mmCIF file of N, CA and C in Angstrom:
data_model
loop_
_atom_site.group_PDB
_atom_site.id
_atom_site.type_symbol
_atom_site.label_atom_id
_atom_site.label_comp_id
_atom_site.label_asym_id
_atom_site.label_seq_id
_atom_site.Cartn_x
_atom_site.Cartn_y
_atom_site.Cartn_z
ATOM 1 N N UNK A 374 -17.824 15.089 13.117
ATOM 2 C CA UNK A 374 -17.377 13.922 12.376
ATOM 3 C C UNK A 374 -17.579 12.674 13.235
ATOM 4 N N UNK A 375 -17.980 11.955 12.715
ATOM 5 C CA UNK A 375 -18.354 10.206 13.695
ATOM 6 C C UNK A 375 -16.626 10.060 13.739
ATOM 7 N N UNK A 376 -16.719 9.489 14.903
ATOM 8 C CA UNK A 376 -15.360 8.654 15.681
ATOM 9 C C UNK A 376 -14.841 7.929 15.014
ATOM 10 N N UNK A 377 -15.798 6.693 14.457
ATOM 11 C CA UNK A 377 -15.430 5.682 13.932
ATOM 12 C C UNK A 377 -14.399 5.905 12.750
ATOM 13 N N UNK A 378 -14.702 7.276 11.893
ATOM 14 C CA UNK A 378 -14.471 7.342 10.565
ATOM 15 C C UNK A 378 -12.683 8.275 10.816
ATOM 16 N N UNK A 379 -11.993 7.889 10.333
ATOM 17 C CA UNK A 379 -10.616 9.288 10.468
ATOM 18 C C UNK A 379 -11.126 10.115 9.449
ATOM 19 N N UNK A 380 -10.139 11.404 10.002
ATOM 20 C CA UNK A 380 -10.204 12.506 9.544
ATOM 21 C C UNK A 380 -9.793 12.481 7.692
ATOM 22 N N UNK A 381 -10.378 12.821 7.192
ATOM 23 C CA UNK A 381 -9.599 12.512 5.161
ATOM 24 C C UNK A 381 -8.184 13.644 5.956
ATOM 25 N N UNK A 382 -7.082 12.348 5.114
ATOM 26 C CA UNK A 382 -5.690 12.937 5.472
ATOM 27 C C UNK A 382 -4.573 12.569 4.566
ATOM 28 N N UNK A 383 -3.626 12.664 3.960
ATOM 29 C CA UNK A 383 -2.846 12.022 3.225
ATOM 30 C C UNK A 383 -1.911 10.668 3.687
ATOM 31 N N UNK A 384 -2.306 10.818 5.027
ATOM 32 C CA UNK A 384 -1.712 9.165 5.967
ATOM 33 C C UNK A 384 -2.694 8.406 6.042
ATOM 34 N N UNK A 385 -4.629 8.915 6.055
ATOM 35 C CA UNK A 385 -5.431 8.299 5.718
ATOM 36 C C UNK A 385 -5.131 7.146 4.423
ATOM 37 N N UNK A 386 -4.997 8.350 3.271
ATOM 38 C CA UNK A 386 -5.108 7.677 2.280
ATOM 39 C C UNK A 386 -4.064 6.117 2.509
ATOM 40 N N UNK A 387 -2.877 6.906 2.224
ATOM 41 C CA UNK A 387 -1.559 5.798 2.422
ATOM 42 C C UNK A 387 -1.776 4.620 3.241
ATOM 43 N N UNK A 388 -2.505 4.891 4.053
ATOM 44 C CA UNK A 388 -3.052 3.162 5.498
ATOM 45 C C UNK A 388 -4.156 2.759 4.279
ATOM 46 N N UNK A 389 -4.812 3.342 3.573
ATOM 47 C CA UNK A 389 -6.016 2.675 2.900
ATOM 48 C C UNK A 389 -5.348 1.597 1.934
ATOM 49 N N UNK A 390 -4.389 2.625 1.100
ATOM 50 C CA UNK A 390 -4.143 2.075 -0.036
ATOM 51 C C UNK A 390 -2.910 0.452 0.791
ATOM 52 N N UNK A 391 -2.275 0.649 1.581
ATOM 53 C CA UNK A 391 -1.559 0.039 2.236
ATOM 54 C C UNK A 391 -2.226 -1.341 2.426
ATOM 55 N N UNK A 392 -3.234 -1.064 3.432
ATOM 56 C CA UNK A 392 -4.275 -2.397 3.555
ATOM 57 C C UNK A 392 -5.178 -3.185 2.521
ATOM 58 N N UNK A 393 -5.034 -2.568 1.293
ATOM 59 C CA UNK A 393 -5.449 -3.342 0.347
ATOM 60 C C UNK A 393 -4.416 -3.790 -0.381
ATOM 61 N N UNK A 394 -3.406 -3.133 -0.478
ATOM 62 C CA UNK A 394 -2.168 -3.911 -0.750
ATOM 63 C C UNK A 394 -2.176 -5.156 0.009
ATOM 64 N N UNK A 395 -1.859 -5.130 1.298
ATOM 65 C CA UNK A 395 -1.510 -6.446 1.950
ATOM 66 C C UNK A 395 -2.891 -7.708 1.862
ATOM 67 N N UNK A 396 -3.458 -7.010 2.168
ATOM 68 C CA UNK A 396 -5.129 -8.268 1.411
ATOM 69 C C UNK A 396 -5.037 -8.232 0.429
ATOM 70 N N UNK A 397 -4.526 -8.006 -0.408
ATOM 71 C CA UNK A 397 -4.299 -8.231 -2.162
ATOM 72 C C UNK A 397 -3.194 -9.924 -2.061
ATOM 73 N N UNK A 398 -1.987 -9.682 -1.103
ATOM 74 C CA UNK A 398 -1.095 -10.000 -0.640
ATOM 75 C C UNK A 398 -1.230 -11.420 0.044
ATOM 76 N N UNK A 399 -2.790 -11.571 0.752
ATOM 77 C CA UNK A 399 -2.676 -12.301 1.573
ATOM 78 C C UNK A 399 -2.655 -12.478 3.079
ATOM 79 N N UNK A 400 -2.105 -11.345 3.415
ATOM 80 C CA UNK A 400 -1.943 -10.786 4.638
ATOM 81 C C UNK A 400 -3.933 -10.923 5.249
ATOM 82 N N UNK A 401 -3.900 -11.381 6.746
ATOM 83 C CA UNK A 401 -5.153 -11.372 7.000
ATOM 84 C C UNK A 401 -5.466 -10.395 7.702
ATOM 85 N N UNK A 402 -6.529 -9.582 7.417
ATOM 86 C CA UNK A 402 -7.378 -8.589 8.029
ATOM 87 C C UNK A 402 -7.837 -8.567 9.416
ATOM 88 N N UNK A 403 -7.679 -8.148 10.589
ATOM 89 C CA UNK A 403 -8.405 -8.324 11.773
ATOM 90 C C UNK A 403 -9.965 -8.492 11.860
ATOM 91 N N UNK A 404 -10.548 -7.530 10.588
ATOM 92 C CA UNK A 404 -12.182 -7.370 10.648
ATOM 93 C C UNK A 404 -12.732 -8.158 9.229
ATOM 94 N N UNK A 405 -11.835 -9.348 8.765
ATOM 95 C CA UNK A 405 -12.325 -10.119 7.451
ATOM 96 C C UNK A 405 -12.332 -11.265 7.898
ATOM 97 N N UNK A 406 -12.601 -12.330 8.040
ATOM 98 C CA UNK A 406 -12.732 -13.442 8.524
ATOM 99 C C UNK A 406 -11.846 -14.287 7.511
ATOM 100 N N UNK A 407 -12.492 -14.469 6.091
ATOM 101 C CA UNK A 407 -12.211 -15.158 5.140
ATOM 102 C C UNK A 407 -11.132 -14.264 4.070
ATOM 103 N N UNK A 408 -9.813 -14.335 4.216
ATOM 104 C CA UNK A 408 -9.038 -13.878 3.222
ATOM 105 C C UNK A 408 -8.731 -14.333 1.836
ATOM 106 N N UNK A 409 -8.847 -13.728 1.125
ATOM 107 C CA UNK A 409 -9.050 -14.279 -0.435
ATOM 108 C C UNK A 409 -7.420 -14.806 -0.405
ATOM 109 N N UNK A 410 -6.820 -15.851 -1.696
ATOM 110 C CA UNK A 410 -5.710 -16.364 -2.135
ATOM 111 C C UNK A 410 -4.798 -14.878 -2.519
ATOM 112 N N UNK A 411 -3.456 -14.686 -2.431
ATOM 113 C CA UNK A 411 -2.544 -13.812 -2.417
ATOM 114 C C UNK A 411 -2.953 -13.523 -4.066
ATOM 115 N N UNK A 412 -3.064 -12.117 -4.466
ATOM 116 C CA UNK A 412 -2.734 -12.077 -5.963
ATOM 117 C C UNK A 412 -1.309 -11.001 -6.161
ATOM 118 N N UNK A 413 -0.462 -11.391 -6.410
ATOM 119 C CA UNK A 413 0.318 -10.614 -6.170
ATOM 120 C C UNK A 413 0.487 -9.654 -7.697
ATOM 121 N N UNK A 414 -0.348 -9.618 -8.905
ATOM 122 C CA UNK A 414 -0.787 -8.761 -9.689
ATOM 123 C C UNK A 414 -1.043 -7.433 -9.423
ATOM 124 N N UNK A 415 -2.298 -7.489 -8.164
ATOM 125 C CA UNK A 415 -2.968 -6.764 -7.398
ATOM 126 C C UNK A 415 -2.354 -5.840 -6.737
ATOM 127 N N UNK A 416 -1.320 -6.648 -5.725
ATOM 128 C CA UNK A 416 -0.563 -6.013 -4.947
ATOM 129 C C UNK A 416 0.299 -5.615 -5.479
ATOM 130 N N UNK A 417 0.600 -5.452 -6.739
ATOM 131 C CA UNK A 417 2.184 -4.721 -7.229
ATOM 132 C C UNK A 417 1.325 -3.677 -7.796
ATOM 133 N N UNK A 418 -0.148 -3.422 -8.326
ATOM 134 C CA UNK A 418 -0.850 -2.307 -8.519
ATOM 135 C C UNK A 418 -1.122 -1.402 -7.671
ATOM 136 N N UNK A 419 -1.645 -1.917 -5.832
ATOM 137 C CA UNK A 419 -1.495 -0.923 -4.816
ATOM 138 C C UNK A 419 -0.102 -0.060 -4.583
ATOM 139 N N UNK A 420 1.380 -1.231 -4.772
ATOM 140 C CA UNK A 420 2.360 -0.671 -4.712
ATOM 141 C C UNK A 420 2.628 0.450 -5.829
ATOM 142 N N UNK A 421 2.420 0.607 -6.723
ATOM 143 C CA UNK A 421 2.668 1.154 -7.761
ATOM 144 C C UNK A 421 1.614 2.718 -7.458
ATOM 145 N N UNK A 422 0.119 2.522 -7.345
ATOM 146 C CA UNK A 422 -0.405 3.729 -6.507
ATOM 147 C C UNK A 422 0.181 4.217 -5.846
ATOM 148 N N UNK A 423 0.734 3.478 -4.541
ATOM 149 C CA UNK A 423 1.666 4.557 -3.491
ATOM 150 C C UNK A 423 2.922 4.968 -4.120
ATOM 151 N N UNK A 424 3.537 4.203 -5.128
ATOM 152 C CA UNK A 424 4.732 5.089 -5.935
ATOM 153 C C UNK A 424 4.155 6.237 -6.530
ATOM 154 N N UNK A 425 3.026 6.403 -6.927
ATOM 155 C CA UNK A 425 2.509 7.373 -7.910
ATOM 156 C C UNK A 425 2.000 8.217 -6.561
ATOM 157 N N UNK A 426 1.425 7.968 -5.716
ATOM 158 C CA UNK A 426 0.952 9.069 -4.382
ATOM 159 C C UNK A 426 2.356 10.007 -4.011
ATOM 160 N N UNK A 427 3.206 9.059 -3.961
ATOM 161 C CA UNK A 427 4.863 9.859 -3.577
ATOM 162 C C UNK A 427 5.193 10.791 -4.840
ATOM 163 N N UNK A 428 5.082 10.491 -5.470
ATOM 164 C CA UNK A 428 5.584 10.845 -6.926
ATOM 165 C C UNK A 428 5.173 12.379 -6.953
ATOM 166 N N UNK A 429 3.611 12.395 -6.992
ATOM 167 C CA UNK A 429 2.619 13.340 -6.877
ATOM 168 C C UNK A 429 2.624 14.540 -5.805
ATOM 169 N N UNK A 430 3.015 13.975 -4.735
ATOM 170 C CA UNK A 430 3.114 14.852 -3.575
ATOM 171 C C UNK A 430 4.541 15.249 -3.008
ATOM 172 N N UNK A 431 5.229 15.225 -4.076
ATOM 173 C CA UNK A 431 6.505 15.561 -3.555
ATOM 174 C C UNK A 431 6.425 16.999 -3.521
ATOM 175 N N UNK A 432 7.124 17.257 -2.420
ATOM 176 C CA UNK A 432 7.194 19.227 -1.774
ATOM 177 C C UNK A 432 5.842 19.080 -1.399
ATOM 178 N N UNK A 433 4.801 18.739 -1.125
ATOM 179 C CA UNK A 433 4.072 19.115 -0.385
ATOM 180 C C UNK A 433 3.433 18.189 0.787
ATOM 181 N N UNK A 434 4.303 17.492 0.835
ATOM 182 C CA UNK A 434 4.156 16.206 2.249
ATOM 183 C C UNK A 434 5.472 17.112 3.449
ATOM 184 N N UNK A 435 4.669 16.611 4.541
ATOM 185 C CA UNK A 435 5.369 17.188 5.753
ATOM 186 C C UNK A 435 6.634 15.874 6.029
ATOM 187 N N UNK A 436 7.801 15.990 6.709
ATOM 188 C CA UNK A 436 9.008 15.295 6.876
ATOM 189 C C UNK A 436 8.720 13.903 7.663
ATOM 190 N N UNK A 437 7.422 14.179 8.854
ATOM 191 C CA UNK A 437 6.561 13.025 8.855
ATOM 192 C C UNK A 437 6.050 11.642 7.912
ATOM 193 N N UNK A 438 5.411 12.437 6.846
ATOM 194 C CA UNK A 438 5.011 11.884 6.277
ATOM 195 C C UNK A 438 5.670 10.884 4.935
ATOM 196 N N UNK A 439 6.274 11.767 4.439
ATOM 197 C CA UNK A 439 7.351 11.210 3.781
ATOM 198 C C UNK A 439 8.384 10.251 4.795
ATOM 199 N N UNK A 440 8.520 10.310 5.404
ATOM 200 C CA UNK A 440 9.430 8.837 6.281
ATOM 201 C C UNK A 440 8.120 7.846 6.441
ATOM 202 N N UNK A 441 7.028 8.416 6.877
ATOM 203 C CA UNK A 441 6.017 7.072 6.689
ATOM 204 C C UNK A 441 5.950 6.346 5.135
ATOM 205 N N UNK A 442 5.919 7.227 4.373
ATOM 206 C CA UNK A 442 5.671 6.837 3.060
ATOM 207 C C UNK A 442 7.184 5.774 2.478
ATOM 208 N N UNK A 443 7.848 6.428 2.753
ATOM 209 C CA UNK A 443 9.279 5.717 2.339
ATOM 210 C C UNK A 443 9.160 4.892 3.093
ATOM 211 N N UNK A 444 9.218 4.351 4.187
ATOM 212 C CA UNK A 444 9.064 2.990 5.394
ATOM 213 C C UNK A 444 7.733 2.284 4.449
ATOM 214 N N UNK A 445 6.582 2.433 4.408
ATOM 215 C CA UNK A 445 5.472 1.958 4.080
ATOM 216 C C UNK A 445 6.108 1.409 2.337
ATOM 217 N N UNK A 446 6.418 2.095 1.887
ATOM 218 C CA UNK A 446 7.015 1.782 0.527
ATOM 219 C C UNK A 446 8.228 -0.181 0.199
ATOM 220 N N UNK A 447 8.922 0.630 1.407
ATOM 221 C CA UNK A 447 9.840 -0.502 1.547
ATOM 222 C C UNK A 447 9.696 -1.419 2.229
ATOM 223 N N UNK A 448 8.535 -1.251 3.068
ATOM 224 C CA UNK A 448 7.679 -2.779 3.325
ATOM 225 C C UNK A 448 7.138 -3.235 2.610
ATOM 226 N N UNK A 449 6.015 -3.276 1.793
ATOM 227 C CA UNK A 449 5.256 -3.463 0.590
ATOM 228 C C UNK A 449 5.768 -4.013 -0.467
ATOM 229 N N UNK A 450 7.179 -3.183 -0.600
ATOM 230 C CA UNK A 450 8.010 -3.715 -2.030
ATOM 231 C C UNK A 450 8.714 -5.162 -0.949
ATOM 232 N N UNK A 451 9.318 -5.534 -0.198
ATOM 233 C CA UNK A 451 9.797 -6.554 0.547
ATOM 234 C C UNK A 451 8.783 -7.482 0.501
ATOM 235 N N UNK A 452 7.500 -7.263 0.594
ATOM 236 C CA UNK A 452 6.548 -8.040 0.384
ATOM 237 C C UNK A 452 6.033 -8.961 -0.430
ATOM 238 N N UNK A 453 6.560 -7.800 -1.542
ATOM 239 C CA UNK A 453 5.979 -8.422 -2.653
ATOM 240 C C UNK A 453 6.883 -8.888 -3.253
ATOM 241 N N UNK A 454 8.440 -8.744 -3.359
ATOM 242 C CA UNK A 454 9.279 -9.751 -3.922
ATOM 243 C C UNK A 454 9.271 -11.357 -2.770
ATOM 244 N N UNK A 455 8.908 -11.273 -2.095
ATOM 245 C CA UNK A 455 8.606 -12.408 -0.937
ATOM 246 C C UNK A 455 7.878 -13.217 -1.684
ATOM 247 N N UNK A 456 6.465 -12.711 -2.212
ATOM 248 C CA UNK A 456 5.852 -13.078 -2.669
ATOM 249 C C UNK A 456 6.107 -13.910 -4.027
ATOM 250 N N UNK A 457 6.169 -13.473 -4.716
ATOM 251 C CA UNK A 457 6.580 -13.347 -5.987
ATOM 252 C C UNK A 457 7.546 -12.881 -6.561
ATOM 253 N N UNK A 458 8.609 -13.462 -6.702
ATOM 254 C CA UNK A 458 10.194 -12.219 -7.408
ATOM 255 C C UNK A 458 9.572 -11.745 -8.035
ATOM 256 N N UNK A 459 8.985 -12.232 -9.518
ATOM 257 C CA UNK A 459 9.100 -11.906 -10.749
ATOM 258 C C UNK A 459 7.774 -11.190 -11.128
ATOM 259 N N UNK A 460 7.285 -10.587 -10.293
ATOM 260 C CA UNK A 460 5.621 -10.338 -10.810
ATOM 261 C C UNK A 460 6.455 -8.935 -11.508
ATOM 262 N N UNK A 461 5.558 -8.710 -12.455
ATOM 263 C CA UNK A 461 5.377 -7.964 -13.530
ATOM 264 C C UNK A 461 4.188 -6.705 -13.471
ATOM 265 N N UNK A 462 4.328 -5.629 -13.502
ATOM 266 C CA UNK A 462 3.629 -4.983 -13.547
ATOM 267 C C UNK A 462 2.605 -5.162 -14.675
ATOM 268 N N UNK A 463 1.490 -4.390 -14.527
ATOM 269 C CA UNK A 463 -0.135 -4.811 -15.587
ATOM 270 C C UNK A 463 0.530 -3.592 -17.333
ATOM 271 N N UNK A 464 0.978 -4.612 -17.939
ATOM 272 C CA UNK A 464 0.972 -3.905 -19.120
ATOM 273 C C UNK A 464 2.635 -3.687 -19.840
ATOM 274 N N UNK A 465 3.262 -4.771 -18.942
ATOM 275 C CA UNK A 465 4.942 -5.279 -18.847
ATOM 276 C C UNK A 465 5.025 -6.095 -20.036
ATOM 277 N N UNK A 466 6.101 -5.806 -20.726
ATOM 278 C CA UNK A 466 6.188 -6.868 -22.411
ATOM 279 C C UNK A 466 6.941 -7.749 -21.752
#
């Protein structure tokens, strides 16, 4: 396997989906130069993936992982009411 690349992992995923959350967000990238304007639409859709990743993998995440996921969760959501109280999920009456 090249170095560069991590291993496919379920903490893989969670840092992926994580970092496009926060560049959704605004948050600037170390390896992006130019960060796009915050959409916080966006970012309540990454958040909502990692609710649905937890959701999905319950009983079969290690005690590790699930404390990353719950920590990672409750940063993201802090984030995004920061952002925006009131954003609305895609498809909210």
């Amino acid at each position: 396997m090249n170095p560069a690349v991590p291993e496919a992992s379920l903490t893989a995923l969670m840092h992926l989906l994580t970092e496009q959350a926060l560049l959704s967000m605004g948050v600037p990238h170390p390896m992006v130069k130019e960060v796009p304007p915050a959409n916080p639409v966006v970012a309540r859709f990454y958040v909502d993936l990692i609710s649905v990743l937890k959701e999905k993998t319950e009983g079969a995440r290690t005690d590790a992982e699930t404390a990353q996921l719950d920590e990672i969760l409750y940063q993201l959501r802090m984030r995004v009411m920061d952002l925006q109280p009131a954003v609305e999920s895609p498809g909210a009456s």
